[in-house]
Coordinates of C-alpha atoms in Angstrom, one line a residue:
M93 CA 65.4 33.5 18.9
S94 CA 66.2 29.9 19.6
S95 CA 68.5 27.9 17.5
A96 CA 65.7 25.4 16.8
S97 CA 63.5 28.1 15.3
S98 CA 66.3 29.5 13.2
Q99 CA 66.8 26.2 11.3
P100 CA 65.1 26.2 7.9
S101 CA 62.1 23.9 8.0
E102 CA 61.9 21.0 5.6
P103 CA 59.3 21.3 3.0
S104 CA 56.2 19.5 4.0
E105 CA 54.4 17.1 1.6
P106 CA 51.1 18.3 0.2
A107 CA 48.2 16.9 2.1
K108 CA 46.4 14.1 0.4
P109 CA 42.7 14.3 0.3
S110 CA 41.2 11.9 2.9
Q111 CA 39.6 8.9 1.5
P112 CA 36.4 7.5 3.2
S113 CA 37.3 4.4 5.1
R114 CA 35.7 1.1 4.3
P115 CA 33.7 1.0 7.5
S116 CA 32.2 4.4 6.7
K117 CA 31.2 3.2 3.2
L118 CA 29.5 0.2 4.7
A119 CA 27.7 2.3 7.3
A120 CA 26.4 4.6 4.5
L121 CA 25.2 1.5 2.5
S122 CA 23.6 0.0 5.5
A123 CA 21.7 3.2 6.2
L124 CA 20.0 2.8 2.9
L125 CA 18.9 -0.8 3.5
P126 CA 15.4 -1.4 4.9
D127 CA 15.1 -0.9 8.7
L128 CA 14.4 -4.3 10.2
A129 CA 13.6 -3.0 13.7
P130 CA 9.9 -3.8 13.6
W131 CA 10.8 -7.4 12.4
R132 CA 13.1 -7.8 15.4
A133 CA 10.9 -6.1 17.9
S134 CA 7.5 -7.7 17.3
R135 CA 6.6 -11.4 16.9
D136 CA 3.1 -10.4 15.7
F137 CA 4.6 -8.2 13.0
R138 CA 6.8 -11.1 11.7
L139 CA 3.7 -13.4 11.6
L140 CA 1.7 -10.8 9.7
W141 CA 4.5 -10.1 7.3
I142 CA 4.9 -13.8 6.4
Q143 CA 1.2 -14.4 6.4
G144 CA 0.7 -11.4 4.0
L145 CA 3.3 -12.7 1.6
V146 CA 1.7 -16.2 1.6
T147 CA -1.7 -14.6 1.0
Y148 CA -0.4 -12.5 -1.9
F149 CA 0.8 -15.5 -3.7
A150 CA -2.4 -17.5 -3.0
S151 CA -4.6 -14.6 -4.1
A152 CA -2.5 -14.1 -7.3
M153 CA -3.5 -17.6 -8.5
A154 CA -7.2 -16.7 -8.3
M155 CA -6.6 -13.1 -9.5
I156 CA -5.1 -14.5 -12.8
A157 CA -7.3 -17.6 -13.2
L158 CA -10.7 -15.9 -12.5
P159 CA -10.7 -13.3 -15.4
L160 CA -9.1 -15.8 -17.7
Q161 CA -11.9 -18.3 -17.0
I162 CA -14.6 -15.6 -17.6
K163 CA -12.8 -14.8 -20.9
E164 CA -12.8 -18.5 -21.9
L165 CA -16.5 -18.9 -21.1
T166 CA -17.7 -15.7 -22.8
N167 CA -15.0 -14.4 -25.1
S168 CA -16.2 -11.0 -24.2
P169 CA -14.1 -8.1 -22.9
L170 CA -17.3 -6.5 -21.5
A171 CA -17.9 -9.7 -19.4
V172 CA -14.4 -9.6 -18.0
G173 CA -14.6 -5.8 -17.3
A174 CA -17.9 -6.4 -15.4
M175 CA -16.0 -8.2 -12.7
G176 CA -14.6 -4.8 -11.6
A177 CA -18.1 -3.4 -11.4
V178 CA -19.4 -6.1 -9.1
E179 CA -16.3 -5.7 -6.8
L180 CA -16.5 -1.9 -6.2
V181 CA -19.8 -1.6 -4.2
P182 CA -19.0 -4.4 -1.8
L183 CA -15.6 -3.0 -1.2
V184 CA -16.9 0.4 -0.3
V185 CA -19.8 -0.8 1.9
F186 CA -18.0 -3.5 3.7
G187 CA -14.8 -1.4 4.0
L188 CA -16.7 1.2 6.0
Y189 CA -18.5 -1.4 8.1
G190 CA -15.2 -3.3 8.6
G191 CA -13.7 -0.2 10.1
A192 CA -16.4 0.0 12.7
L193 CA -16.2 -3.7 13.3
A194 CA -12.4 -3.5 13.9
D195 CA -13.0 -1.0 16.7
A196 CA -15.7 -3.1 18.3
V197 CA -14.4 -6.7 18.4
D198 CA -11.1 -8.6 18.6
R199 CA -9.2 -7.7 15.4
R200 CA -7.5 -11.1 15.4
K201 CA -10.9 -12.8 15.1
V202 CA -11.9 -10.6 12.2
I203 CA -8.6 -11.4 10.4
V204 CA -8.9 -15.2 11.0
G205 CA -12.6 -15.3 10.1
T206 CA -12.2 -13.4 6.8
E207 CA -9.1 -15.4 5.8
A208 CA -11.2 -18.6 6.4
G209 CA -14.0 -17.1 4.3
L210 CA -11.7 -16.3 1.5
G211 CA -10.5 -20.0 1.6
V212 CA -14.1 -21.1 1.3
L213 CA -14.7 -18.9 -1.7
A214 CA -11.6 -20.4 -3.3
L215 CA -13.1 -23.8 -2.7
L216 CA -16.3 -22.8 -4.5
L217 CA -14.1 -21.7 -7.5
L218 CA -12.4 -25.1 -7.5
L219 CA -15.7 -27.0 -7.4
N220 CA -17.1 -24.9 -10.2
A221 CA -13.9 -25.4 -12.3
L222 CA -14.2 -29.2 -11.9
L223 CA -17.7 -29.3 -13.4
P224 CA -17.9 -30.7 -16.9
E225 CA -19.3 -27.3 -17.9
P226 CA -18.3 -24.6 -15.5
M227 CA -21.0 -22.0 -14.8
L228 CA -20.4 -18.2 -15.3
W229 CA -22.6 -16.7 -12.6
P230 CA -20.7 -18.2 -9.6
L231 CA -17.6 -16.4 -10.8
Y232 CA -19.3 -13.0 -10.3
V233 CA -20.7 -14.1 -7.0
V234 CA -17.3 -15.1 -5.7
A235 CA -15.7 -11.9 -7.0
A236 CA -18.2 -9.8 -5.1
G237 CA -17.7 -12.0 -2.0
V238 CA -14.0 -11.7 -2.2
S239 CA -14.3 -7.9 -2.4
A240 CA -16.7 -7.8 0.6
L241 CA -14.4 -10.0 2.8
A242 CA -11.4 -7.9 1.7
G243 CA -13.3 -4.8 2.8
L244 CA -14.1 -6.3 6.1
Q245 CA -10.5 -7.5 6.7
R246 CA -8.4 -4.6 5.6
P247 CA -9.3 -2.1 8.4
A248 CA -8.6 -4.8 11.0
L249 CA -5.2 -5.5 9.4
D250 CA -4.2 -1.9 9.0
S251 CA -5.3 -0.8 12.5
L252 CA -3.5 -3.8 14.1
L253 CA -0.2 -2.4 12.9
A254 CA -0.5 0.7 15.1
R255 CA -0.9 -1.6 18.1
I256 CA 1.9 -4.2 17.6
V257 CA 4.7 -1.9 16.3
P258 CA 6.3 0.8 18.5
H259 CA 5.4 4.4 17.7
E260 CA 8.9 5.4 16.4
Q261 CA 9.1 2.3 14.1
Q262 CA 5.9 3.0 12.1
T263 CA 7.7 4.3 9.0
A264 CA 10.0 1.3 9.0
A265 CA 7.0 -1.1 9.4
A266 CA 5.2 0.6 6.5
A267 CA 8.3 0.3 4.3
L268 CA 8.6 -3.4 5.1
N269 CA 5.0 -4.0 4.4
S270 CA 5.2 -2.1 1.1
L271 CA 8.3 -4.1 0.2
R272 CA 6.4 -7.3 0.9
W273 CA 3.5 -6.1 -1.3
Q274 CA 5.9 -5.3 -4.2
I275 CA 7.6 -8.7 -4.0
G276 CA 4.2 -10.3 -4.1
S277 CA 2.8 -8.1 -6.9
I278 CA 5.8 -8.8 -9.1
A279 CA 6.5 -12.5 -8.5
G280 CA 2.9 -13.6 -7.6
P281 CA 1.2 -12.9 -10.9
S282 CA 4.2 -14.2 -12.8
I283 CA 4.2 -17.5 -11.1
A284 CA 0.4 -17.7 -11.2
G285 CA 0.4 -17.1 -14.9
L286 CA 2.7 -20.0 -15.4
V287 CA 0.6 -22.3 -13.2
V288 CA -2.6 -21.3 -15.0
A289 CA -1.0 -21.7 -18.5
L290 CA 0.6 -25.1 -17.7
A291 CA -1.9 -26.7 -15.3
G292 CA -5.3 -24.9 -15.8
H293 CA -7.7 -23.1 -13.5
A294 CA -8.5 -25.9 -11.1
P295 CA -4.9 -26.4 -9.9
A296 CA -4.5 -22.7 -9.5
Y297 CA -7.6 -22.5 -7.3
G298 CA -6.3 -25.5 -5.3
V299 CA -3.0 -23.6 -4.6
T300 CA -5.2 -20.6 -3.4
I301 CA -7.0 -22.9 -1.0
V302 CA -3.7 -24.2 0.5
G303 CA -2.4 -20.7 0.8
F304 CA -5.4 -19.5 2.7
A305 CA -5.3 -22.5 5.0
A306 CA -1.7 -21.8 5.9
S307 CA -2.6 -18.1 6.4
V308 CA -5.4 -19.0 8.9
L309 CA -3.0 -21.2 10.9
M310 CA -0.5 -18.3 11.1
C311 CA -3.2 -15.7 12.0
R312 CA -4.5 -17.9 14.8
R313 CA -1.0 -17.5 16.4
L314 CA -1.4 -13.7 16.6
S315 CA -1.8 -12.2 20.1
P316 CA -5.4 -11.2 20.9
A317 CA -6.3 -7.7 20.0
P318 CA -9.5 -6.9 22.0
P319 CA -11.3 -3.6 21.6
A320 CA -11.5 -0.9 24.3
H321 CA -13.6 -1.9 27.3
D322 CA -16.2 0.8 26.4
A323 CA -16.3 0.1 22.7
E324 CA -19.7 0.4 21.0
K325 CA -21.3 -2.0 18.6
P326 CA -20.7 -1.3 14.9
S327 CA -23.2 1.3 13.7
L328 CA -23.8 4.1 11.3
R329 CA -23.3 6.6 14.2
G330 CA -19.9 5.1 14.9
I331 CA -18.9 5.4 11.3
A332 CA -20.0 9.0 11.2
E333 CA -18.0 9.7 14.4
G334 CA -14.9 8.4 12.6
A335 CA -15.6 10.6 9.6
R336 CA -16.1 13.7 11.8
Y337 CA -12.8 13.0 13.5
A338 CA -11.0 12.8 10.2
W339 CA -12.7 16.0 9.0
S340 CA -11.6 17.8 12.1
R341 CA -7.9 16.9 11.6
P342 CA -6.3 18.9 8.7
V343 CA -3.3 16.6 8.6
L344 CA -5.4 13.5 8.1
L345 CA -7.7 15.3 5.7
G346 CA -4.6 16.3 3.7
T347 CA -3.4 12.7 3.4
Y348 CA -6.8 11.5 2.1
A349 CA -7.3 14.4 -0.3
I350 CA -3.8 14.2 -1.8
D351 CA -4.0 10.5 -2.4
L352 CA -7.4 10.8 -4.0
A353 CA -6.2 13.7 -6.3
A354 CA -3.1 11.9 -7.3
M355 CA -5.0 8.7 -8.3
F356 CA -7.9 10.6 -9.9
F357 CA -5.7 12.7 -12.2
A358 CA -2.7 10.5 -12.8
F359 CA -3.7 6.8 -12.8
P360 CA -3.5 6.0 -16.6
N361 CA -3.2 2.2 -16.3
T362 CA -6.4 1.5 -18.2
I363 CA -5.0 3.2 -21.4
F364 CA -1.6 1.6 -21.3
P365 CA -2.6 -0.7 -24.3
F366 CA -3.3 2.4 -26.4
L367 CA -0.1 4.1 -25.2
A368 CA 1.9 1.0 -26.3
D369 CA 0.2 1.2 -29.7
E370 CA 1.1 4.9 -30.1
L371 CA 4.7 4.2 -29.3
D372 CA 4.8 1.3 -31.8
A373 CA 5.9 -1.0 -28.9
D374 CA 3.1 -3.5 -28.3
W375 CA 5.8 -5.7 -26.7
S376 CA 6.1 -3.1 -23.9
L377 CA 2.6 -3.4 -22.5
G378 CA 3.5 -5.9 -19.7
L379 CA 6.6 -3.8 -18.8
M380 CA 4.4 -0.7 -18.5
Y381 CA 2.2 -2.5 -15.9
A382 CA 5.2 -3.8 -14.0
A383 CA 7.4 -0.6 -14.1
G384 CA 5.7 1.1 -11.2
S385 CA 6.1 -2.0 -9.0
V386 CA 9.8 -2.1 -10.0
G387 CA 10.3 1.5 -8.9
S388 CA 8.5 0.9 -5.7
L389 CA 10.6 -2.2 -5.0
V390 CA 13.8 -0.2 -5.6
L391 CA 12.7 2.4 -3.1
G392 CA 11.7 -0.2 -0.6
L393 CA 15.1 -1.9 -0.8
T394 CA 16.7 1.5 -0.1
S395 CA 14.2 2.8 2.4
G396 CA 16.4 2.8 5.6
W397 CA 16.7 6.6 5.5
T398 CA 13.0 7.0 5.9
S399 CA 13.1 5.7 9.5
K400 CA 14.9 8.9 10.5
V401 CA 12.3 11.3 8.9
R402 CA 10.1 13.3 11.3
R403 CA 8.3 15.4 8.7
H404 CA 6.1 12.7 7.2
G405 CA 3.8 15.2 5.6
L406 CA 6.7 16.2 3.3
L407 CA 6.9 12.5 2.3
V408 CA 3.2 12.6 1.4
V409 CA 3.4 15.8 -0.6
G410 CA 6.8 15.1 -2.2
G411 CA 5.9 11.6 -3.2
A412 CA 2.6 12.6 -4.7
A413 CA 4.1 15.5 -6.6
G414 CA 6.9 13.3 -7.9
W415 CA 4.3 10.8 -9.0
G416 CA 2.6 13.5 -11.0
V417 CA 5.8 14.8 -12.6
A418 CA 6.8 11.3 -13.6
I419 CA 3.4 10.5 -15.1
A420 CA 3.4 13.8 -17.0
A421 CA 6.9 13.0 -18.4
A422 CA 5.7 9.5 -19.4
G423 CA 3.0 11.0 -21.5
W424 CA 5.3 13.6 -23.0
F425 CA 8.2 11.4 -24.1
G426 CA 8.0 9.4 -27.3
N427 CA 10.7 6.9 -26.5
V428 CA 9.3 3.8 -24.9
W429 CA 12.4 3.2 -22.7
L430 CA 12.1 6.7 -21.3
V431 CA 8.4 6.1 -20.7
L432 CA 9.2 2.9 -18.8
L433 CA 11.8 4.8 -16.7
C434 CA 9.3 7.5 -15.9
L435 CA 6.7 4.9 -14.8
A436 CA 9.3 3.4 -12.5
F437 CA 10.0 6.8 -11.0
A438 CA 6.2 7.2 -10.6
G439 CA 6.0 4.0 -8.7
A440 CA 8.8 5.1 -6.3
G441 CA 7.0 8.4 -5.7
D442 CA 3.7 6.6 -5.0
M443 CA 5.4 4.4 -2.4
L444 CA 7.2 7.4 -0.8
S445 CA 3.8 9.1 -0.4
G446 CA 2.3 5.9 0.9
L447 CA 5.0 5.6 3.6
G448 CA 4.2 9.1 4.8
R449 CA 0.4 8.5 4.8
A450 CA 0.7 5.2 6.7
T451 CA 3.0 6.6 9.3
I452 CA 0.8 9.6 10.0
W453 CA -2.3 7.4 10.3
N454 CA -0.6 5.0 12.7
Q455 CA 1.1 7.7 14.7
T456 CA -1.8 10.1 15.3
I457 CA -5.2 8.3 15.2
P458 CA -6.4 7.2 18.7
E459 CA -6.6 3.4 19.2
E460 CA -10.4 3.5 19.8
L461 CA -10.9 5.1 16.3
R462 CA -8.2 3.4 14.4
G463 CA -10.4 0.8 12.8
R464 CA -13.0 3.3 11.6
L465 CA -10.4 5.5 10.1
A466 CA -8.8 2.5 8.4
G467 CA -12.2 1.9 6.8
I468 CA -12.0 5.5 5.4
E469 CA -8.5 4.8 4.2
V470 CA -9.8 1.8 2.2
L471 CA -11.9 4.3 0.3
S472 CA -9.1 6.7 -0.3
Y473 CA -6.8 4.2 -1.9
S474 CA -9.5 2.1 -3.8
V475 CA -12.0 4.6 -5.1
G476 CA -9.3 7.0 -6.5
P477 CA -7.7 4.5 -8.9
Q478 CA -11.2 3.4 -10.1
L479 CA -12.3 6.9 -10.9
G480 CA -8.8 7.7 -12.3
Q481 CA -9.2 4.9 -14.9
V482 CA -12.5 6.4 -16.0
R483 CA -11.0 9.9 -16.3
A484 CA -8.0 8.5 -18.3
G485 CA -10.3 6.7 -20.7
V486 CA -12.6 9.7 -21.2
M487 CA -9.7 12.1 -21.7
A488 CA -7.9 9.7 -24.1
G489 CA -11.1 9.6 -26.3
W490 CA -11.2 13.4 -26.3
T491 CA -7.6 14.6 -26.5
G492 CA -5.6 11.4 -27.5
T493 CA -3.7 8.9 -25.4
R494 CA -0.5 10.7 -24.7
A495 CA -2.2 14.0 -24.0
A496 CA -4.5 12.3 -21.5
V497 CA -1.4 10.9 -19.7
W498 CA 0.7 14.1 -19.5
S499 CA -2.2 16.4 -18.7
G500 CA -3.3 14.1 -15.9
G501 CA 0.2 14.3 -14.4
V502 CA 0.2 18.1 -14.7
A503 CA -3.2 18.3 -13.0
C504 CA -1.9 16.0 -10.3
V505 CA 1.0 18.4 -9.5
A506 CA -1.3 21.4 -9.5
S507 CA -3.9 19.8 -7.2
V508 CA -1.2 18.8 -4.8
G509 CA 0.0 22.4 -4.7
L510 CA -3.5 23.7 -4.1
L511 CA -4.1 21.2 -1.4
C512 CA -0.9 22.2 0.4
L513 CA -2.1 25.8 0.3
A514 CA -5.5 24.8 1.7
L515 CA -4.1 22.4 4.3
P516 CA -0.7 23.8 5.4
K517 CA -0.6 21.8 8.6
L518 CA 0.2 18.7 6.5
L519 CA 3.5 20.3 5.4
T520 CA 4.5 21.3 8.9
Y521 CA 3.6 18.0 10.6
D522 CA 6.4 16.8 12.9
S523 CA 6.0 13.5 14.7
E524 CA 8.0 14.8 17.7
T525 CA 5.9 17.9 18.2
D526 CA 2.4 17.2 16.8
E527 CA -0.2 16.9 19.6
D528 CA -2.0 14.0 18.2
S529 CA 1.2 12.1 17.6
L530 CA 2.4 12.7 21.2
R531 CA -1.0 11.7 22.6
R532 CA -1.0 8.5 20.5
K533 CA 2.6 7.7 21.6
A534 CA 1.6 8.1 25.3
Q535 CA -1.5 5.9 24.8
Q536 CA 0.6 3.2 23.2
E537 CA 3.3 3.3 26.0
A538 CA 0.6 3.2 28.7
A539 CA -0.9 0.1 27.0
A540 CA 2.5 -1.5 26.9
R541 CA 3.1 -0.9 30.6
Q542 CA -0.3 -2.3 31.4
E543 CA 0.4 -5.5 29.4
A544 CA 3.8 -5.8 31.1
G545 CA 2.2 -5.5 34.5
A546 CA -0.4 -8.0 33.7
A547 CA 2.3 -10.5 32.5

């Protein structure tokens, strides 16, 4: 034995638990922040993002001023509610046609033309508001026209995203777009309400016109987005072809069905005034309407992690189930602050599900069908809330307000579970192994190489 080894060793100090370094903390924090890769990679995405924010603020002016003007002219809740009725049919009809149109013509032209049309309709509102005695019927005509133009435009906008953003950045792009929408939906109506209250309807419509004029100028700077060389003219047969494709893809079918079920069973916004009454908190009504947007905004600001997700079907299912659980809890609790917290969680769940849906749509649908499927998507996220408000109102009259809310949330969770059993491929969807996703990725890469060669 060596003399060195025979010496008694000095007692060692107990090991101190390692503390995370400051750089690692910053890295963890930055991983939560929104992924800006689409913003950096695509000039057209930046233009559309800014244009969309401008349009949200411009539209908010008319969205607030129009029903208030109808109220002032009629003093009738029924007359104000009728505006929603005249908007629904044009949205459905022109949404489906707009999907076929987006596959047949340059999508940039559709976007520019509809933005210009919306500006003209805002001009009509302004001229009517400047009359000594504004007329009522033009307000309904304009409301129907706005709905029709929105139906025409939305498929072109939605389908354009799949072309201008790289395949692997689709979730990040969807998160950034949702973040833009939440900013606009919170700040836009707030500012619009002040403008209408302080300046009146005519100045609000004037701001709307200026906003759409700026939007048209930005949209004209977008790169051309021509259709495939063998694209057919818009037709009922083309719309039916898109519907058959969606029906043949269980993953797509699952995204539509889960969204419809979640909105039909658990969209109680129309009975929020009665819920506020039952909670003896009339002051909370505005907060109830805003809580969902706040929850979505918080998720959007911490959405960086979603860019690394491959199983986007799990986002769709988990978000929709979370929405249902939160709505059920909002109906169950009797404390208004807990109700508001639940509604915020519901908004976060809805956004999470929306990110999964948008990513699957843009990663799997072939370019030549993207517009028509976007038209179907317009129905999935517009008809559901409309029917959900009817369900909530009928159930509230039958079972009471809070029961209508919590039972709808429970039904939402149950329906999501049943749909998962019926369409298991949605749960197993993986963007790196799914055949449709790989085919769409190859299609997009081939188009990029072709454009680079042409340049």
